PDB file of C-alpha atoms in Angstrom:
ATOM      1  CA  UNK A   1       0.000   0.000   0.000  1.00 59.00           C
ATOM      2  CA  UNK A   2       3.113   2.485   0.852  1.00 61.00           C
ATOM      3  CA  UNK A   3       4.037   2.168  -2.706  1.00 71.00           C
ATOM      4  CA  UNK A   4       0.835   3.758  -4.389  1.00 79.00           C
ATOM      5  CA  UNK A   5       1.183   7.044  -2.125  1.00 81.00           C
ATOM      6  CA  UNK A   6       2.836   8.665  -4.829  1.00 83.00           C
ATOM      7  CA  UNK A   7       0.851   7.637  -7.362  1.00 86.00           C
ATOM      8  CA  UNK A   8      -2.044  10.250  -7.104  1.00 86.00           C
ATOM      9  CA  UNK A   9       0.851  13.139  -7.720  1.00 86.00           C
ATOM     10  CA  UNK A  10       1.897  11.262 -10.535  1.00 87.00           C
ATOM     11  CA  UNK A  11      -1.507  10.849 -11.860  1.00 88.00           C
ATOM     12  CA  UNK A  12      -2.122  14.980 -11.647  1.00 87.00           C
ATOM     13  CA  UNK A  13       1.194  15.876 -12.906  1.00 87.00           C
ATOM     14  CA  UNK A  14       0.749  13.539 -15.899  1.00 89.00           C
ATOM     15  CA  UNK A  15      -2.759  15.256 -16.129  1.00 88.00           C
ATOM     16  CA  UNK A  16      -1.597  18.761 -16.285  1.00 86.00           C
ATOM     17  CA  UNK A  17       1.348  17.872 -18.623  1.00 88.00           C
ATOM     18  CA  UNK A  18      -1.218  15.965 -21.263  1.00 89.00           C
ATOM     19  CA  UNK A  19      -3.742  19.089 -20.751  1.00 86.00           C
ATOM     20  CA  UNK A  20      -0.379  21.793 -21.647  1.00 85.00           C
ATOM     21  CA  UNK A  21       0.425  18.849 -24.592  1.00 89.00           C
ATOM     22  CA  UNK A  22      -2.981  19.180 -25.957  1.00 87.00           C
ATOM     23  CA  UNK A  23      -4.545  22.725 -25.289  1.00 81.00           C
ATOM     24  CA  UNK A  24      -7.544  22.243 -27.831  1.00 83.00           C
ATOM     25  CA  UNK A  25      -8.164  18.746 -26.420  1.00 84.00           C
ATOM     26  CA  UNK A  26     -12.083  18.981 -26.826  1.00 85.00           C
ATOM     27  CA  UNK A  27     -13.616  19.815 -23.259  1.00 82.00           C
ATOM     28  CA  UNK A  28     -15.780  16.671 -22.848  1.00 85.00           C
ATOM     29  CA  UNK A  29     -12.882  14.626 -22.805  1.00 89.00           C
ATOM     30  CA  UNK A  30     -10.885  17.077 -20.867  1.00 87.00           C
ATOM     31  CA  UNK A  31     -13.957  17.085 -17.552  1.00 87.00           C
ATOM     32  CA  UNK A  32     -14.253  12.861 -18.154  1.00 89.00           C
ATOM     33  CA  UNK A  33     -10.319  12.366 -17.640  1.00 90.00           C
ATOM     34  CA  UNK A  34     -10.483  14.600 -14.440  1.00 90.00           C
ATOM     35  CA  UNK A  35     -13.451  13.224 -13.270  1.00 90.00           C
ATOM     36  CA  UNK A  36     -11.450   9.683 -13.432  1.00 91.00           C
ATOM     37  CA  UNK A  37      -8.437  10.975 -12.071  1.00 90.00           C
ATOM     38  CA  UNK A  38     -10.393  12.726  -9.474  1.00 89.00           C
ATOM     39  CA  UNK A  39     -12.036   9.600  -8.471  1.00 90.00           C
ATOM     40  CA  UNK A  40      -9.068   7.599  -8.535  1.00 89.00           C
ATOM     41  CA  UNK A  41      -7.116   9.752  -5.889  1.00 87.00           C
ATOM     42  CA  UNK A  42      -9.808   9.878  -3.615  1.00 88.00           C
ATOM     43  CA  UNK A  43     -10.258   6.156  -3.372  1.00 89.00           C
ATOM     44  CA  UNK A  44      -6.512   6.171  -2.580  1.00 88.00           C
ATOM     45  CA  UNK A  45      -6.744   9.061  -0.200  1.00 86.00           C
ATOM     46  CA  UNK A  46      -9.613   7.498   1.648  1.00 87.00           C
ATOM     47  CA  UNK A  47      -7.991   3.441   1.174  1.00 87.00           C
ATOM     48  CA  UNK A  48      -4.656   5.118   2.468  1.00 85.00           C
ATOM     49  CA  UNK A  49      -6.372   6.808   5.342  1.00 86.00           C
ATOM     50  CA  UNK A  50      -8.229   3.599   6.440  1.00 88.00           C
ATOM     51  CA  UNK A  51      -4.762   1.938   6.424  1.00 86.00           C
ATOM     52  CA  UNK A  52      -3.557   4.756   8.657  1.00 85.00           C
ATOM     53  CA  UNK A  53      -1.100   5.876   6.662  1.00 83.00           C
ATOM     54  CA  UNK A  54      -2.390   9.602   6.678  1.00 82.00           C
ATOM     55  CA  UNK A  55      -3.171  11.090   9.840  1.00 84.00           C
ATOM     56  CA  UNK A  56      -6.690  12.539  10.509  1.00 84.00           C
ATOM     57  CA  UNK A  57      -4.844  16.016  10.818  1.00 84.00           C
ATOM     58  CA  UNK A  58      -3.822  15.690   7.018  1.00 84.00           C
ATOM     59  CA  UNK A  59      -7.389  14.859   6.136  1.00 83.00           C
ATOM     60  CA  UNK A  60      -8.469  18.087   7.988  1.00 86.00           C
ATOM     61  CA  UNK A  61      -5.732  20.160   6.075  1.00 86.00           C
ATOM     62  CA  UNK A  62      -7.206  18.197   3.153  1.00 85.00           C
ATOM     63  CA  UNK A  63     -10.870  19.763   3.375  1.00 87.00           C
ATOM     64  CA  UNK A  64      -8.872  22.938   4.652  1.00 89.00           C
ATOM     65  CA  UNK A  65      -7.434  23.163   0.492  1.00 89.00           C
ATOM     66  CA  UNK A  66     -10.591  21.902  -1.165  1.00 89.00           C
ATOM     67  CA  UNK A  67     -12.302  25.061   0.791  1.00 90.00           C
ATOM     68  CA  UNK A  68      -9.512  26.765  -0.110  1.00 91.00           C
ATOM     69  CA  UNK A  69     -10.122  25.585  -4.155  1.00 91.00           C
ATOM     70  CA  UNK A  70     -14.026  26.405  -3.701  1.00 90.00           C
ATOM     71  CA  UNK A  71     -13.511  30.046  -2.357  1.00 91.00           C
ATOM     72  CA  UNK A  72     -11.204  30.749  -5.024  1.00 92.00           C
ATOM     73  CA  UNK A  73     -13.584  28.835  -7.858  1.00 91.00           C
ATOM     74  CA  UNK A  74     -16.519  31.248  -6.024  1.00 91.00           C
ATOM     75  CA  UNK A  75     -14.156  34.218  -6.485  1.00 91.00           C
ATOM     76  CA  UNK A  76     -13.439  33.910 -10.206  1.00 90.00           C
ATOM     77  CA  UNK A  77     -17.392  33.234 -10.556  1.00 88.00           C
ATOM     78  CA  UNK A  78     -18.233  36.281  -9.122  1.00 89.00           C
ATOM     79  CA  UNK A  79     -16.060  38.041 -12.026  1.00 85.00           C
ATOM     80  CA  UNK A  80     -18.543  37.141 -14.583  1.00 82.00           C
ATOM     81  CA  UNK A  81     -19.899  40.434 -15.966  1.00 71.00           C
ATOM     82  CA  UNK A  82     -23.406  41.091 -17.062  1.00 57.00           C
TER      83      UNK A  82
ATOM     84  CA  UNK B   1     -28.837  54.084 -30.798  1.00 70.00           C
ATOM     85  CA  UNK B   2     -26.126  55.689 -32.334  1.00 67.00           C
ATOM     86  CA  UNK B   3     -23.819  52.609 -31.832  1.00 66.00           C
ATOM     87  CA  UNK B   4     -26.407  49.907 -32.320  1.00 68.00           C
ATOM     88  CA  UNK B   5     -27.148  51.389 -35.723  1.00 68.00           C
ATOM     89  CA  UNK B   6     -23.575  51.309 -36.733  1.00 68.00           C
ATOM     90  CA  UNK B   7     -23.283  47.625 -35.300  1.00 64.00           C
ATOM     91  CA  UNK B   8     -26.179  46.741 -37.356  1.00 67.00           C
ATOM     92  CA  UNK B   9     -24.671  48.265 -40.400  1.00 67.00           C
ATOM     93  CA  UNK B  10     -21.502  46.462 -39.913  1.00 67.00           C
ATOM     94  CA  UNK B  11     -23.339  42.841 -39.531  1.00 66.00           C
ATOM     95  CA  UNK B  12     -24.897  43.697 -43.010  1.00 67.00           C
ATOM     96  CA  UNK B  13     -21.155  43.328 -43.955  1.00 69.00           C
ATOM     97  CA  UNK B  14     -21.228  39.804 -46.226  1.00 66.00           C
ATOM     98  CA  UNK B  15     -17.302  39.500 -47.640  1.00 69.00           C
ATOM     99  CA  UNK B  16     -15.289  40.562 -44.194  1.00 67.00           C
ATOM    100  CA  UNK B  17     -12.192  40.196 -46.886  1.00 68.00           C
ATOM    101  CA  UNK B  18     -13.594  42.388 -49.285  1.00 69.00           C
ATOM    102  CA  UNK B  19     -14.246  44.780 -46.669  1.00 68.00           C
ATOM    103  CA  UNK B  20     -10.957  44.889 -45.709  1.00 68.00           C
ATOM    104  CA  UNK B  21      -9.248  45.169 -48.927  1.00 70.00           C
ATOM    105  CA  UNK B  22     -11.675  47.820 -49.725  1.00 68.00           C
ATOM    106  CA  UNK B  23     -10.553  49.960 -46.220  1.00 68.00           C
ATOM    107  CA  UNK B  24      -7.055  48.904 -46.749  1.00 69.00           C
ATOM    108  CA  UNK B  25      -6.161  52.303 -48.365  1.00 69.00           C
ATOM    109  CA  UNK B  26      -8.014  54.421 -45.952  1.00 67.00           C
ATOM    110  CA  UNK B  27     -10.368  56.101 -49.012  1.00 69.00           C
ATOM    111  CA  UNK B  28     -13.096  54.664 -51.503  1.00 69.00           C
ATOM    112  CA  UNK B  29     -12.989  55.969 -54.725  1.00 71.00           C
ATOM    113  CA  UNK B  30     -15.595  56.068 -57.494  1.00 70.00           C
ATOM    114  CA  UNK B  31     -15.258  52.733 -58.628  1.00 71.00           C
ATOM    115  CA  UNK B  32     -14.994  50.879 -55.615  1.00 73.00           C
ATOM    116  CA  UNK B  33     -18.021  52.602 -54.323  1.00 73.00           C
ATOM    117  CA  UNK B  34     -20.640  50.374 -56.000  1.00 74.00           C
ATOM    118  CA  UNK B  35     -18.972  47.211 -54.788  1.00 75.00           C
ATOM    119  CA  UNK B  36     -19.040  48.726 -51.204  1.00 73.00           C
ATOM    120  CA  UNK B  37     -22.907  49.045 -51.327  1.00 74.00           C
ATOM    121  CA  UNK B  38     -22.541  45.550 -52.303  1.00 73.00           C
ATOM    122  CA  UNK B  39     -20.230  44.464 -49.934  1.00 73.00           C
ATOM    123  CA  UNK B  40     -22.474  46.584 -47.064  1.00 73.00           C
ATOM    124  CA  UNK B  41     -25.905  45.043 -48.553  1.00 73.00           C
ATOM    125  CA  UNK B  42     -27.186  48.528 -48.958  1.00 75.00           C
ATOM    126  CA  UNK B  43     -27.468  51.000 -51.955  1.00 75.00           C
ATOM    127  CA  UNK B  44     -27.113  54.602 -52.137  1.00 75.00           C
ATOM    128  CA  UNK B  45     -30.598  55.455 -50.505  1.00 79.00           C
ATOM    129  CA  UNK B  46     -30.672  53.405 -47.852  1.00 77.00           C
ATOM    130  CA  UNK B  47     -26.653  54.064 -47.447  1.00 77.00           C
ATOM    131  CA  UNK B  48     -27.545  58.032 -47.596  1.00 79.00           C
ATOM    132  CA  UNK B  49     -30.679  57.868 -44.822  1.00 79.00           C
ATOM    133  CA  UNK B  50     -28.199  56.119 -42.665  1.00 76.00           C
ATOM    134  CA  UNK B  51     -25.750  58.632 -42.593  1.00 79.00           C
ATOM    135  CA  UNK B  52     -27.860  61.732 -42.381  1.00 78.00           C
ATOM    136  CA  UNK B  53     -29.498  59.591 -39.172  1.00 79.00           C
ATOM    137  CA  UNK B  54     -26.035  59.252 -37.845  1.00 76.00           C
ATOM    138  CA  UNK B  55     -24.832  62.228 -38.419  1.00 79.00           C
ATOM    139  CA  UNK B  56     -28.507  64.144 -36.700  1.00 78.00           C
ATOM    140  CA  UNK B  57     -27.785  61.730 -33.764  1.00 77.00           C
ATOM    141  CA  UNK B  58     -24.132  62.207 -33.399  1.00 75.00           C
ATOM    142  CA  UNK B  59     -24.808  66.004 -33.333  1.00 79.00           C
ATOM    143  CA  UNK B  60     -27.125  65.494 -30.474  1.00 77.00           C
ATOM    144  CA  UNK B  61     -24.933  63.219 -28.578  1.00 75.00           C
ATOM    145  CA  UNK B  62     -22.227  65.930 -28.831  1.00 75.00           C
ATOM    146  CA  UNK B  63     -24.467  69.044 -27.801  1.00 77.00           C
ATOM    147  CA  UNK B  64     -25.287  67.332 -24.714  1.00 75.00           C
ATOM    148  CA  UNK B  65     -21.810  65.349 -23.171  1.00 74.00           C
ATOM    149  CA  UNK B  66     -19.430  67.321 -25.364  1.00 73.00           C
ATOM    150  CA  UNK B  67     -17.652  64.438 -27.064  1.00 71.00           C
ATOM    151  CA  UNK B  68     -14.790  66.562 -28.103  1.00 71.00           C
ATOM    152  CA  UNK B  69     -13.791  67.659 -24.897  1.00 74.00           C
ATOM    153  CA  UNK B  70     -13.841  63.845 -23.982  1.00 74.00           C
ATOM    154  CA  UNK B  71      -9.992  61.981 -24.588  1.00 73.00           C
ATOM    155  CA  UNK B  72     -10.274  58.639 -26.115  1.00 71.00           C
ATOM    156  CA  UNK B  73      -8.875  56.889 -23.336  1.00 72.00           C
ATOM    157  CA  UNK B  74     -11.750  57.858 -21.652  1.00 75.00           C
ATOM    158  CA  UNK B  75     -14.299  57.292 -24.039  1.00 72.00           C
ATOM    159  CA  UNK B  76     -12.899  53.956 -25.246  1.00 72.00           C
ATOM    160  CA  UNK B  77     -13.715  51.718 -22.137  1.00 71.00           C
ATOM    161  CA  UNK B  78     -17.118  53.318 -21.967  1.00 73.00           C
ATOM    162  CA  UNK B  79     -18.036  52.349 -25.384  1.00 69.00           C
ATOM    163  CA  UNK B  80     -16.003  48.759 -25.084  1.00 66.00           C
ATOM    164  CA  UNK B  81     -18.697  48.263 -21.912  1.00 66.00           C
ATOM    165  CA  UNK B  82     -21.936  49.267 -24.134  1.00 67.00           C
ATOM    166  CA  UNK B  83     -20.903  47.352 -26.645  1.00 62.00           C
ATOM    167  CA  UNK B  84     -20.617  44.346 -23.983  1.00 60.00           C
ATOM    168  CA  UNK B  85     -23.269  44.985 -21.823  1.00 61.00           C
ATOM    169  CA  UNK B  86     -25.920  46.203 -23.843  1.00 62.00           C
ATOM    170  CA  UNK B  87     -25.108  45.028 -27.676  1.00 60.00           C
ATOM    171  CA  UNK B  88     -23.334  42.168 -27.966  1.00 63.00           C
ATOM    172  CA  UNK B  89     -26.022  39.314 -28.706  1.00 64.00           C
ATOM    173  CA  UNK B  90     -26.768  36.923 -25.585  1.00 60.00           C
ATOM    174  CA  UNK B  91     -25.626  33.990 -27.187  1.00 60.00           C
ATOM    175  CA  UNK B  92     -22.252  35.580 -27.877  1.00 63.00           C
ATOM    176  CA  UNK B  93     -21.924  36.945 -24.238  1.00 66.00           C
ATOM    177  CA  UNK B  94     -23.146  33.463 -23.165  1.00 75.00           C
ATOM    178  CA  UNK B  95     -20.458  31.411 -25.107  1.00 80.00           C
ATOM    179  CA  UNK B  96     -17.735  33.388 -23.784  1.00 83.00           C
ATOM    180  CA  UNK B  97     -19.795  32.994 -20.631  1.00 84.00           C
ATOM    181  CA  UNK B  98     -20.049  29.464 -20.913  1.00 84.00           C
ATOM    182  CA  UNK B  99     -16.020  28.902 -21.901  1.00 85.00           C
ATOM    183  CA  UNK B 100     -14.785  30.589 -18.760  1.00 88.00           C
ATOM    184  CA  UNK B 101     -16.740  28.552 -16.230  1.00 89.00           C
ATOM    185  CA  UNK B 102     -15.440  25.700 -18.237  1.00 88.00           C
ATOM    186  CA  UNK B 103     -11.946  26.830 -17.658  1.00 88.00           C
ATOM    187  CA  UNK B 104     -12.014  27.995 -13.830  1.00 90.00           C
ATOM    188  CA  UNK B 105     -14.090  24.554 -13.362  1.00 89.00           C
ATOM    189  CA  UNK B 106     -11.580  22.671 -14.945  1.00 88.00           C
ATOM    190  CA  UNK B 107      -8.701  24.735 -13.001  1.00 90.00           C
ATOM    191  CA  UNK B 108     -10.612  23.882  -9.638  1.00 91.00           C
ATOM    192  CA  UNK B 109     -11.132  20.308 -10.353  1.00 89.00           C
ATOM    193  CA  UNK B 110      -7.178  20.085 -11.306  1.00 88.00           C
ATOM    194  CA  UNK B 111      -6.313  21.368  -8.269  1.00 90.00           C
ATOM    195  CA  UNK B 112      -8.447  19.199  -5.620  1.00 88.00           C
ATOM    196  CA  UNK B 113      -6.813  16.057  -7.712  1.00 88.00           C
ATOM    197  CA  UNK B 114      -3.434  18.187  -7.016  1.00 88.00           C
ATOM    198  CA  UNK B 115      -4.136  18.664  -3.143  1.00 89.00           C
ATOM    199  CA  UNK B 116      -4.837  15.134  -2.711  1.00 86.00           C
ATOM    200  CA  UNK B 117      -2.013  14.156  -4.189  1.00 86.00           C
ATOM    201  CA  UNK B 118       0.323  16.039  -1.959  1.00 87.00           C
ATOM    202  CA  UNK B 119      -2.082  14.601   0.900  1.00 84.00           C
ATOM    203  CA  UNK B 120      -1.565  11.411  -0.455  1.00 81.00           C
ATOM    204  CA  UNK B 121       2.277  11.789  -0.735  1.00 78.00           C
ATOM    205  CA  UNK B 122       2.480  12.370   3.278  1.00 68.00           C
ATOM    206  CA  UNK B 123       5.500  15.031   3.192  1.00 71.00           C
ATOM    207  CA  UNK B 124       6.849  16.993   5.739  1.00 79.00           C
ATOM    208  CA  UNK B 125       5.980  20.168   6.684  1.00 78.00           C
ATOM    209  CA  UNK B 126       8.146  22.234   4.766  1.00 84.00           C
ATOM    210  CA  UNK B 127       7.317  20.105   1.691  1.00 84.00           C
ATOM    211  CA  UNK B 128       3.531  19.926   2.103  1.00 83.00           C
ATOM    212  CA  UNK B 129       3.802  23.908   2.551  1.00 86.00           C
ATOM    213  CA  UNK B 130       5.586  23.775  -0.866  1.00 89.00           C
ATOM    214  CA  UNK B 131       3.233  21.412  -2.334  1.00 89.00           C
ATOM    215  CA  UNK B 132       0.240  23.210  -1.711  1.00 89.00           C
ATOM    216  CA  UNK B 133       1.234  26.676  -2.187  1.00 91.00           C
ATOM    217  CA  UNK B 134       2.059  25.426  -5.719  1.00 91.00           C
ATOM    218  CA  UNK B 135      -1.107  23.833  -6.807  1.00 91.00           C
ATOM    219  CA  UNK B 136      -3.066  27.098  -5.551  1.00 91.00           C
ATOM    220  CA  UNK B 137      -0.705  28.769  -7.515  1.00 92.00           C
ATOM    221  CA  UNK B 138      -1.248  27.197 -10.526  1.00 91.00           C
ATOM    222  CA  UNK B 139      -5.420  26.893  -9.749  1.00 91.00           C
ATOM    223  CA  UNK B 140      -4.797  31.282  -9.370  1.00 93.00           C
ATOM    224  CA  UNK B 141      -2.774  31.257 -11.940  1.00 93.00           C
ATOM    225  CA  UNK B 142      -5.566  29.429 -14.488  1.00 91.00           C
ATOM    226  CA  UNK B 143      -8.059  31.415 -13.378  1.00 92.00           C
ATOM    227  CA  UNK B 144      -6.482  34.319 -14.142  1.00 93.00           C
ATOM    228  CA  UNK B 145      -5.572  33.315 -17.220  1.00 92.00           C
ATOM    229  CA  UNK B 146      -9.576  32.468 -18.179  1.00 91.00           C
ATOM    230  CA  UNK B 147     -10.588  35.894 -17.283  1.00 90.00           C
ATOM    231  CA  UNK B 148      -7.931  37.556 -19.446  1.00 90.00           C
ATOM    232  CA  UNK B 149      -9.009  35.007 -21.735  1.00 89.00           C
ATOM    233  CA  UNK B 150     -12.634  36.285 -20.933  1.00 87.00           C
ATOM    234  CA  UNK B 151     -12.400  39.607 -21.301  1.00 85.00           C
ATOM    235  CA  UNK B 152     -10.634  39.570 -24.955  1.00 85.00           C
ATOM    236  CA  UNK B 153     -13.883  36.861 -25.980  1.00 82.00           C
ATOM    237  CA  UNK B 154     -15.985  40.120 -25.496  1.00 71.00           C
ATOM    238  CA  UNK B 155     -13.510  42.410 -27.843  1.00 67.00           C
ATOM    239  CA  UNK B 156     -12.833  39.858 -30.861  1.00 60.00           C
TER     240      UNK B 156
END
């Protein structure tokens, strides 16, 4: 199980580099392969957790960032003029 | 009015190329006159109403806010946000609209994936701090770039 703890980074970085590789990629395809991805990681996250290999603090700073994505995601929103 | 009637006499524009090679000198001479009627889907009537109308309601608009007086950095954005707010057709708003939430969607959904990959990757502090700061960087960094990329939609 210690061995897939890096693959979640590895999944996003590969993720971001195919996105910058292909920057028409049609967005259908673009929202499915994050929506895998996305998936993916959090069964890790939560299989990893259940193993105890992350602490319930990282969990916390966890929801901490995905506020921290969802204020920001509210922010740009609010920019939308008209 | 006096803008929506020269937006609606620009849309009447069928050959954008030929348009272009017509304005390309700056002048229209007497034989390239006809094919600009053509070009504009108008003829000299209709093309002669429409300036007399533009001309009555550009002297109005000048008796009452002075447009000379005015610099054109000044009047440039305020005509740039009529154009946006008030004549740009809905659907065209709404596609540009449409391709930014798309983007800062996309950039949030990359960066939860990111987050939980540093969570996943159970670094130190120093690293995590790294880690993180990063993918909000990049998330701010994409969003940014969508409403630059937003904001030119409106001015193509």
């Amino acid at each position: 199980m210690k061995d897939i703890k890096k693959l979640p980074i590895i999944l996003a970085v590969l993720l971001i580099c195919l996105f910058a590789s292909f920057p028409n990629m049609q967005m259908e395809i673009k929202f499915f392969l994050i929506a895998v991805v996305l998936c993916f990681n959090t069964f890790i996250v939560y299989k990893l957790y259940k193993q105890g290999l992350i602490t319930k603090e990282r969990v916390y700073l966890l929801s901490f960032f995905v506020l921290l994505t969802i204020l920001m995601t509210i922010y740009f929103l609010s920019r939308i003029e008209g | 009015m006096y803008l929506k009637n020269q937006l609606e006499f620009s849309k009447g524009a069928t050959d954008t190329k030929k348009v272009k090679e017509l304005l390309s000198d700056g002048k229209l001479d007497e034989s390239e006159i006809d094919t600009y009627f053509k070009v504009f889907s108008t003829d000299e009537t209709k093309f002669t109403n429409y300036i007399k109308l533009q001309n009555s309601l550009y002297t109005s608009l000048n008796d009452e806010y002075n447009l000379g007086e005015i610099s054109q950095e000044t009047l440039i954005p305020i005509i740039e946000e009529i154009y946006i707010k008030d004549l740009l057709p809905f659907e065209e708003r709404s596609t540009c609209k449409q391709k930014y939430i798309r983007d800062i969607t996309s950039a949030a959904a990359l960066a939860l994936i990111e987050h939980g990959g540093c969570i996943a990757l159970d670094l130190t502090v120093v690293a995590g701090i790294i880690c993180h700061s990063a993918v909000s960087l990049i998330q701010w960094n994409s969003g940014q770039d969508a409403l630059d990329a937003y904001h030119a939609c409106f001015k193509k």
